[in-house]
Short mmCIF file of N, CA and C in Angstrom, two decimals:
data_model
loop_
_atom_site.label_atom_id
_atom_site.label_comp_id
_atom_site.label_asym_id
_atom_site.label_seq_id
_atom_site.Cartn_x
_atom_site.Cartn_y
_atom_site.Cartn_z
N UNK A 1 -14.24 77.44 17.94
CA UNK A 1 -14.44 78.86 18.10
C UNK A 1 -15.20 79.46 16.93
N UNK A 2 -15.22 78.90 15.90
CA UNK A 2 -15.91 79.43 14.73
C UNK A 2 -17.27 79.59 14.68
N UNK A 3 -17.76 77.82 15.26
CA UNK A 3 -19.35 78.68 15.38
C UNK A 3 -19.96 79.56 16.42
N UNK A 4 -18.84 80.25 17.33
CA UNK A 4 -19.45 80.90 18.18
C UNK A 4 -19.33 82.38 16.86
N UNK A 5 -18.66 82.52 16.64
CA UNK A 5 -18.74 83.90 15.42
C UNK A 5 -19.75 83.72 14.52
N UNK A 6 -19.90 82.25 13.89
CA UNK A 6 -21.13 82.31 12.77
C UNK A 6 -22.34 82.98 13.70
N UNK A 7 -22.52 81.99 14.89
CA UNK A 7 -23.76 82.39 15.68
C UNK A 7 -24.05 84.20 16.20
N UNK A 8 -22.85 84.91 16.46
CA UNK A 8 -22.99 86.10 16.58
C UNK A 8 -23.49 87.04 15.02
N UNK A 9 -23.01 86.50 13.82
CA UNK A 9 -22.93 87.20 12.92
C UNK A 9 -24.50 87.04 12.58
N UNK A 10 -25.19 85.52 12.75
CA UNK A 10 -26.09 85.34 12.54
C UNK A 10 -27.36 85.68 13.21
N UNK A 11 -27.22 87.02 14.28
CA UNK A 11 -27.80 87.64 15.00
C UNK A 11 -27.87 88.96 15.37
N UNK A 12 -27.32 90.07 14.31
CA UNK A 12 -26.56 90.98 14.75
C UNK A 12 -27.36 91.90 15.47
N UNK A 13 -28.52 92.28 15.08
CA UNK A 13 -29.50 92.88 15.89
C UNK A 13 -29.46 92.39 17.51
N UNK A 14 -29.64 91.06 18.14
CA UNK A 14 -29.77 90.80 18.96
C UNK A 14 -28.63 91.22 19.94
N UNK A 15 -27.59 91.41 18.91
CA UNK A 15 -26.20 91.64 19.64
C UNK A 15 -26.15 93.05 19.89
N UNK A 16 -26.55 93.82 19.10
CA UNK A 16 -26.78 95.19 19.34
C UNK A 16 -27.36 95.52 20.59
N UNK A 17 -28.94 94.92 20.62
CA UNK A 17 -29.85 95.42 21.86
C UNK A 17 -28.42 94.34 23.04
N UNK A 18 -27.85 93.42 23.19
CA UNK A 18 -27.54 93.03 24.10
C UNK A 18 -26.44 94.03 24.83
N UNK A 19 -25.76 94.55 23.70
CA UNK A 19 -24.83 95.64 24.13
C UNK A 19 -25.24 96.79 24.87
N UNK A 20 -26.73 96.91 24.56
CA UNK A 20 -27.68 98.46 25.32
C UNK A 20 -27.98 98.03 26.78
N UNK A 21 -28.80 96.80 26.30
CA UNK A 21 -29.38 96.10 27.46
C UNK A 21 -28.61 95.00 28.68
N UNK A 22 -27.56 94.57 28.06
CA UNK A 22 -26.57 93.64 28.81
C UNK A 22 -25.62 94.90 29.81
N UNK A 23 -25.70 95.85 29.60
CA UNK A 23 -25.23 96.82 31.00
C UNK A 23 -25.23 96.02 32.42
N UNK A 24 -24.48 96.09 33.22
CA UNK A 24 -24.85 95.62 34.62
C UNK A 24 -25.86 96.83 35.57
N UNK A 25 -27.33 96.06 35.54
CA UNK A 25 -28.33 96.90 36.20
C UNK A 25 -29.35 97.64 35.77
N UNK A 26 -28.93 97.03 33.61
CA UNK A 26 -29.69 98.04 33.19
C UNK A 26 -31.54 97.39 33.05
N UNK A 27 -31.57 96.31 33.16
CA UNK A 27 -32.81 95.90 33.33
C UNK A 27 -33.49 96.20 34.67
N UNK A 28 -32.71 96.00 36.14
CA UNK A 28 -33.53 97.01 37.39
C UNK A 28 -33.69 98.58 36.55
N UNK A 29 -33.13 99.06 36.77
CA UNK A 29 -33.19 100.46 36.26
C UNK A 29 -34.55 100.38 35.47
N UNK A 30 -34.63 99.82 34.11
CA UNK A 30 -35.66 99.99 33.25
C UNK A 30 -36.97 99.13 34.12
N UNK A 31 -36.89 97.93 34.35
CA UNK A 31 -37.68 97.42 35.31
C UNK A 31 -38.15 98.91 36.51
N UNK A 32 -37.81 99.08 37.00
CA UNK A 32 -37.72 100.32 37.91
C UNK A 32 -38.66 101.47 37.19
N UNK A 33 -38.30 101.99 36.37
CA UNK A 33 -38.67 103.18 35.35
C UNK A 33 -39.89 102.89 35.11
N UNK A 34 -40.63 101.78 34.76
CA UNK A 34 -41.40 101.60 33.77
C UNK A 34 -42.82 101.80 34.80
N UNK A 35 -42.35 102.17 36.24
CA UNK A 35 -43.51 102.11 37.04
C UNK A 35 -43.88 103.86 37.29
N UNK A 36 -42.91 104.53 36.71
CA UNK A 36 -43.12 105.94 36.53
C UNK A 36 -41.57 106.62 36.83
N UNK A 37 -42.04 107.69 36.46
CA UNK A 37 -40.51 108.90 36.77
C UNK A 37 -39.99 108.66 37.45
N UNK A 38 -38.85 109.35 38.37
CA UNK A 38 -38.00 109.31 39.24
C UNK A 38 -37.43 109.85 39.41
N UNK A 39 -37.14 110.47 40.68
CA UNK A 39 -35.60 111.41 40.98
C UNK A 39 -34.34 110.32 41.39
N UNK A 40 -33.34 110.88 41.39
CA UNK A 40 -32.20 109.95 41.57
C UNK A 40 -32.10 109.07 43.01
N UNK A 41 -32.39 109.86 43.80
CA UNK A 41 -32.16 109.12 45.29
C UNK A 41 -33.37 108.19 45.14
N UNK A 42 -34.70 108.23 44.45
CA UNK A 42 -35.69 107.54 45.06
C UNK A 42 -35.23 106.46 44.33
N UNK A 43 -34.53 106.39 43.32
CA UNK A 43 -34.69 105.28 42.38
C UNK A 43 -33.41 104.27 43.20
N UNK A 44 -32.65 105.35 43.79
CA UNK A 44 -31.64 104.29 44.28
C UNK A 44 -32.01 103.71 45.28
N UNK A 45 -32.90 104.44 46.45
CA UNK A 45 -33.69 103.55 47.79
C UNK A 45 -34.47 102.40 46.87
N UNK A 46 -34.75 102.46 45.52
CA UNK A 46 -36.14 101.25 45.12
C UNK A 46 -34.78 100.41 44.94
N UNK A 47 -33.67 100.62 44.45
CA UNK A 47 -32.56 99.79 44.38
C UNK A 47 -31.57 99.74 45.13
N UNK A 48 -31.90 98.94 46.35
CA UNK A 48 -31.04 98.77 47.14
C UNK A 48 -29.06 98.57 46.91
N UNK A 49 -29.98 97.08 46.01
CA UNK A 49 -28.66 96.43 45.38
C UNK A 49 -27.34 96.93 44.68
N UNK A 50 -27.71 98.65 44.19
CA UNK A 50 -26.65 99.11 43.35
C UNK A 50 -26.25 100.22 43.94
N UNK A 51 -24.84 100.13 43.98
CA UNK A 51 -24.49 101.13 44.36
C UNK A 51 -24.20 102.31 43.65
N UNK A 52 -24.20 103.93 44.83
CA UNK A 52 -24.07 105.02 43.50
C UNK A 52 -23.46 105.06 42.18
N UNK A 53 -22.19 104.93 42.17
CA UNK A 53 -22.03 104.88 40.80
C UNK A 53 -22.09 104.04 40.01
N UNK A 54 -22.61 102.70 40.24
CA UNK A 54 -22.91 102.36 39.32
C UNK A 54 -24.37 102.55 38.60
N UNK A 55 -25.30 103.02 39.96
CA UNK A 55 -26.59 103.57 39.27
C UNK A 55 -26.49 104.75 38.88
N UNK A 56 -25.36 105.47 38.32
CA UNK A 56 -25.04 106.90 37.85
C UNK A 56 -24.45 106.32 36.34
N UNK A 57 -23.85 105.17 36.38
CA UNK A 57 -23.42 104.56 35.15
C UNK A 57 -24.13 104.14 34.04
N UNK A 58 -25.54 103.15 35.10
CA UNK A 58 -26.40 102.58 33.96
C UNK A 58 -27.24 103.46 33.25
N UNK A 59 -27.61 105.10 34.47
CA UNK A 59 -28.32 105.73 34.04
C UNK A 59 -27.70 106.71 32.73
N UNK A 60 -26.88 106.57 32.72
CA UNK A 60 -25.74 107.34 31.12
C UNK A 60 -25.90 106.27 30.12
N UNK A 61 -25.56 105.55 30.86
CA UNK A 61 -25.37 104.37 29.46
C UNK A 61 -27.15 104.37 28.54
N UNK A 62 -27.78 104.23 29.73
CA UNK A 62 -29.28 104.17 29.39
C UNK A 62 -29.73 105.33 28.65
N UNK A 63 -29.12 106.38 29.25
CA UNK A 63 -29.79 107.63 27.91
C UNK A 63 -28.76 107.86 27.22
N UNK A 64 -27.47 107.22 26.83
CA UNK A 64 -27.03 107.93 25.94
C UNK A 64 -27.63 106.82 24.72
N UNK A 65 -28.35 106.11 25.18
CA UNK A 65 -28.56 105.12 24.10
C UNK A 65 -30.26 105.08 24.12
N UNK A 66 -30.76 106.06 24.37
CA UNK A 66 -32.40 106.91 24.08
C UNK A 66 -33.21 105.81 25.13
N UNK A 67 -33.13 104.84 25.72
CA UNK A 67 -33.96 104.27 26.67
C UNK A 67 -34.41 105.21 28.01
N UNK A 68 -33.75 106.20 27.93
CA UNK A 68 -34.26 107.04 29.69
C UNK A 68 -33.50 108.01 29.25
N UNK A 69 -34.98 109.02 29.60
CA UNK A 69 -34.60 110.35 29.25
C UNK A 69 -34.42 111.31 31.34
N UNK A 70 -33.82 111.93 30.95
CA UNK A 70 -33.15 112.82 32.15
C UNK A 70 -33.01 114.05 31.92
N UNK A 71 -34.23 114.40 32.49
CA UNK A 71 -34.98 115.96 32.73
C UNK A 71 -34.79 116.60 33.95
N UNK A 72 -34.04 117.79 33.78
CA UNK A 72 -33.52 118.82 34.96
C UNK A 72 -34.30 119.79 34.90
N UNK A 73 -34.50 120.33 35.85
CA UNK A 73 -35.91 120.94 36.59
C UNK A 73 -34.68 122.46 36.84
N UNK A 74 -35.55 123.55 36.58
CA UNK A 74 -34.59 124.62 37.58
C UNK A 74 -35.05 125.14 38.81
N UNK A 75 -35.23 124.70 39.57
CA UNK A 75 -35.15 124.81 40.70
C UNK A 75 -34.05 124.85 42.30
N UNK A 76 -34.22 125.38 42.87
CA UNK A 76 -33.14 125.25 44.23
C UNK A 76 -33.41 124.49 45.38
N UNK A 77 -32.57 123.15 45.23
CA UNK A 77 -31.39 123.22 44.48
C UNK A 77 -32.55 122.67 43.20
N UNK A 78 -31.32 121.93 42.42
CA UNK A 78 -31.69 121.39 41.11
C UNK A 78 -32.50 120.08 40.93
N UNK A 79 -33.60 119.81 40.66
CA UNK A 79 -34.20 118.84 40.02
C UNK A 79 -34.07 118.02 39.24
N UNK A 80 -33.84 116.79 39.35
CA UNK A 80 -33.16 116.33 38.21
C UNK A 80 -34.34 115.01 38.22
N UNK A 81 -35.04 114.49 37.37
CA UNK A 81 -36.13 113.14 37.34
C UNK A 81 -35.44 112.32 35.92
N UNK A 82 -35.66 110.93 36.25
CA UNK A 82 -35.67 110.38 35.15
C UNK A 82 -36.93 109.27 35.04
N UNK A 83 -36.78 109.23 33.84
CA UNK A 83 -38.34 107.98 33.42
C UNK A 83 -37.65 107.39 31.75
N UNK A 84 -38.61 106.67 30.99
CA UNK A 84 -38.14 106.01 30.28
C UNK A 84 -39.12 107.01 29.32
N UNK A 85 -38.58 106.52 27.94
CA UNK A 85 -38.79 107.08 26.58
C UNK A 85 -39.71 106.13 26.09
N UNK A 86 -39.88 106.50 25.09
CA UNK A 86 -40.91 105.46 24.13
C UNK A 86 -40.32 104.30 23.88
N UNK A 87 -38.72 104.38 23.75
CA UNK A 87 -37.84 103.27 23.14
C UNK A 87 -37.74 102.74 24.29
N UNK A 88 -37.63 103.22 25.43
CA UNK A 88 -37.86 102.47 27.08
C UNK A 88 -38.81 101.75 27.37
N UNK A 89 -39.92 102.41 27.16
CA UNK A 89 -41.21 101.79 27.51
C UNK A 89 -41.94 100.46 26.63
N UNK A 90 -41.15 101.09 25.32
CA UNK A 90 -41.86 99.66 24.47
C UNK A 90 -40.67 98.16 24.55
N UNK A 91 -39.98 98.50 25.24
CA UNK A 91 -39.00 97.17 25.99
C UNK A 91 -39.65 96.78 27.66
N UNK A 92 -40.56 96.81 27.72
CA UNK A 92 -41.73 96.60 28.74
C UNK A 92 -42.01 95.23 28.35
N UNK A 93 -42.29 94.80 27.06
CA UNK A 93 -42.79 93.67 26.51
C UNK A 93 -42.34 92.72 26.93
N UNK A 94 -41.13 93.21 26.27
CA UNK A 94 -40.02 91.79 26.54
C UNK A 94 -39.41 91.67 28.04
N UNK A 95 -39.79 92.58 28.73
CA UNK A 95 -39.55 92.27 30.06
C UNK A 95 -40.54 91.43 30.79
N UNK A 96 -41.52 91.44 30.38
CA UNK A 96 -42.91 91.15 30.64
C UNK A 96 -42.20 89.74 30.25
N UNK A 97 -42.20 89.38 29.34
CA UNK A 97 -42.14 88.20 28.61
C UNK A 97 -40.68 87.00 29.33
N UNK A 98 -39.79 87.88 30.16
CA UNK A 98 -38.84 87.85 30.50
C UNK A 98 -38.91 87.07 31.49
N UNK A 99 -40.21 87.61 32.55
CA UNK A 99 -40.49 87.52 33.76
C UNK A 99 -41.16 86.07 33.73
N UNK A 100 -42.00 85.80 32.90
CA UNK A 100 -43.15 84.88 32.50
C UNK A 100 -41.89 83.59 32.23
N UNK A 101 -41.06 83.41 31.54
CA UNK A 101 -39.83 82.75 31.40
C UNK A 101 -39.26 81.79 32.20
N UNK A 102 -39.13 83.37 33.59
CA UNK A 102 -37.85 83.31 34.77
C UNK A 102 -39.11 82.27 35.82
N UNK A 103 -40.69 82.52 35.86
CA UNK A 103 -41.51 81.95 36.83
C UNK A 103 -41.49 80.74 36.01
N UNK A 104 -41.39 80.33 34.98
CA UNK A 104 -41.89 78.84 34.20
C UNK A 104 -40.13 78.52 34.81
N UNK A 105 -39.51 78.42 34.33
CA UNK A 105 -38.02 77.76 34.54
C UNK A 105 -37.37 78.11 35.95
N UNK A 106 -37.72 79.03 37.05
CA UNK A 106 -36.89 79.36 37.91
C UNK A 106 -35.41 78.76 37.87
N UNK A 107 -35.38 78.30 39.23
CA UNK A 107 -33.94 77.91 39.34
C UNK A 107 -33.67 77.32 38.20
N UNK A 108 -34.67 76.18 37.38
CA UNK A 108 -34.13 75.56 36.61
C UNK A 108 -33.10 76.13 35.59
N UNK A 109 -33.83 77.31 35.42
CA UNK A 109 -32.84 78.24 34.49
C UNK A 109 -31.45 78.29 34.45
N UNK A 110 -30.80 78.21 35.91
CA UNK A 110 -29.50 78.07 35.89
C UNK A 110 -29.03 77.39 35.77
N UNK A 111 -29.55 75.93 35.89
CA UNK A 111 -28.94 74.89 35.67
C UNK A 111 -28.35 74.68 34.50
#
């Protein structure tokens, strides 16, 4: 059990973003975002897979931690869009990089 602690200590940054980013859904979501704004329902038809609250979950978790900002409109009724931040958008990379990964290793990956 010990070197699983050395190995965390010896990463702490990584452990940080994993805590932002290891959310369940928060990579659709940002995956999602990064193709432009969004109101709530559209983002949930692009995401089939999640259900309301939990795409009401990731989207808190996601801005309370500056990746997606959530802009209310005053209008009737109320407007509400979300899209990603700078700190959102420049995690594009590594999604990018993510993807490139998941096509070289597919299934193998799980193995």
């Amino acid at each position: 059990m010990e070197p699983q602690k050395e190995d965390a200590q010896g990463f702490p940054r990584i452990c940080a973003v994993l805590q932002i980013l290891g959310a369940k859904w928060a990579f659709l979501v940002i995956a999602e975002l990064s193709k432009g704004p969004k109101r709530f329902n559209q983002l949930h038809r692009d995401l089939v897979v999640v259900k309301t609250q939990s795409l009401t979950d990731a989207l808190r978790h996601l801005e309370q931690n500056g990746i997606v900002l959530r802009q209310v409109f005053p209008t009737v009724p109320v407007t509400v869009e979300y899209s990603l931040t700078e700190k959102g958008m420049d995690f594009q990379l590594s999604l990018q990089e993510m993807e490139k990964w998941a096509e070289k290793w597919g299934a193998k990956a799980i193995d």
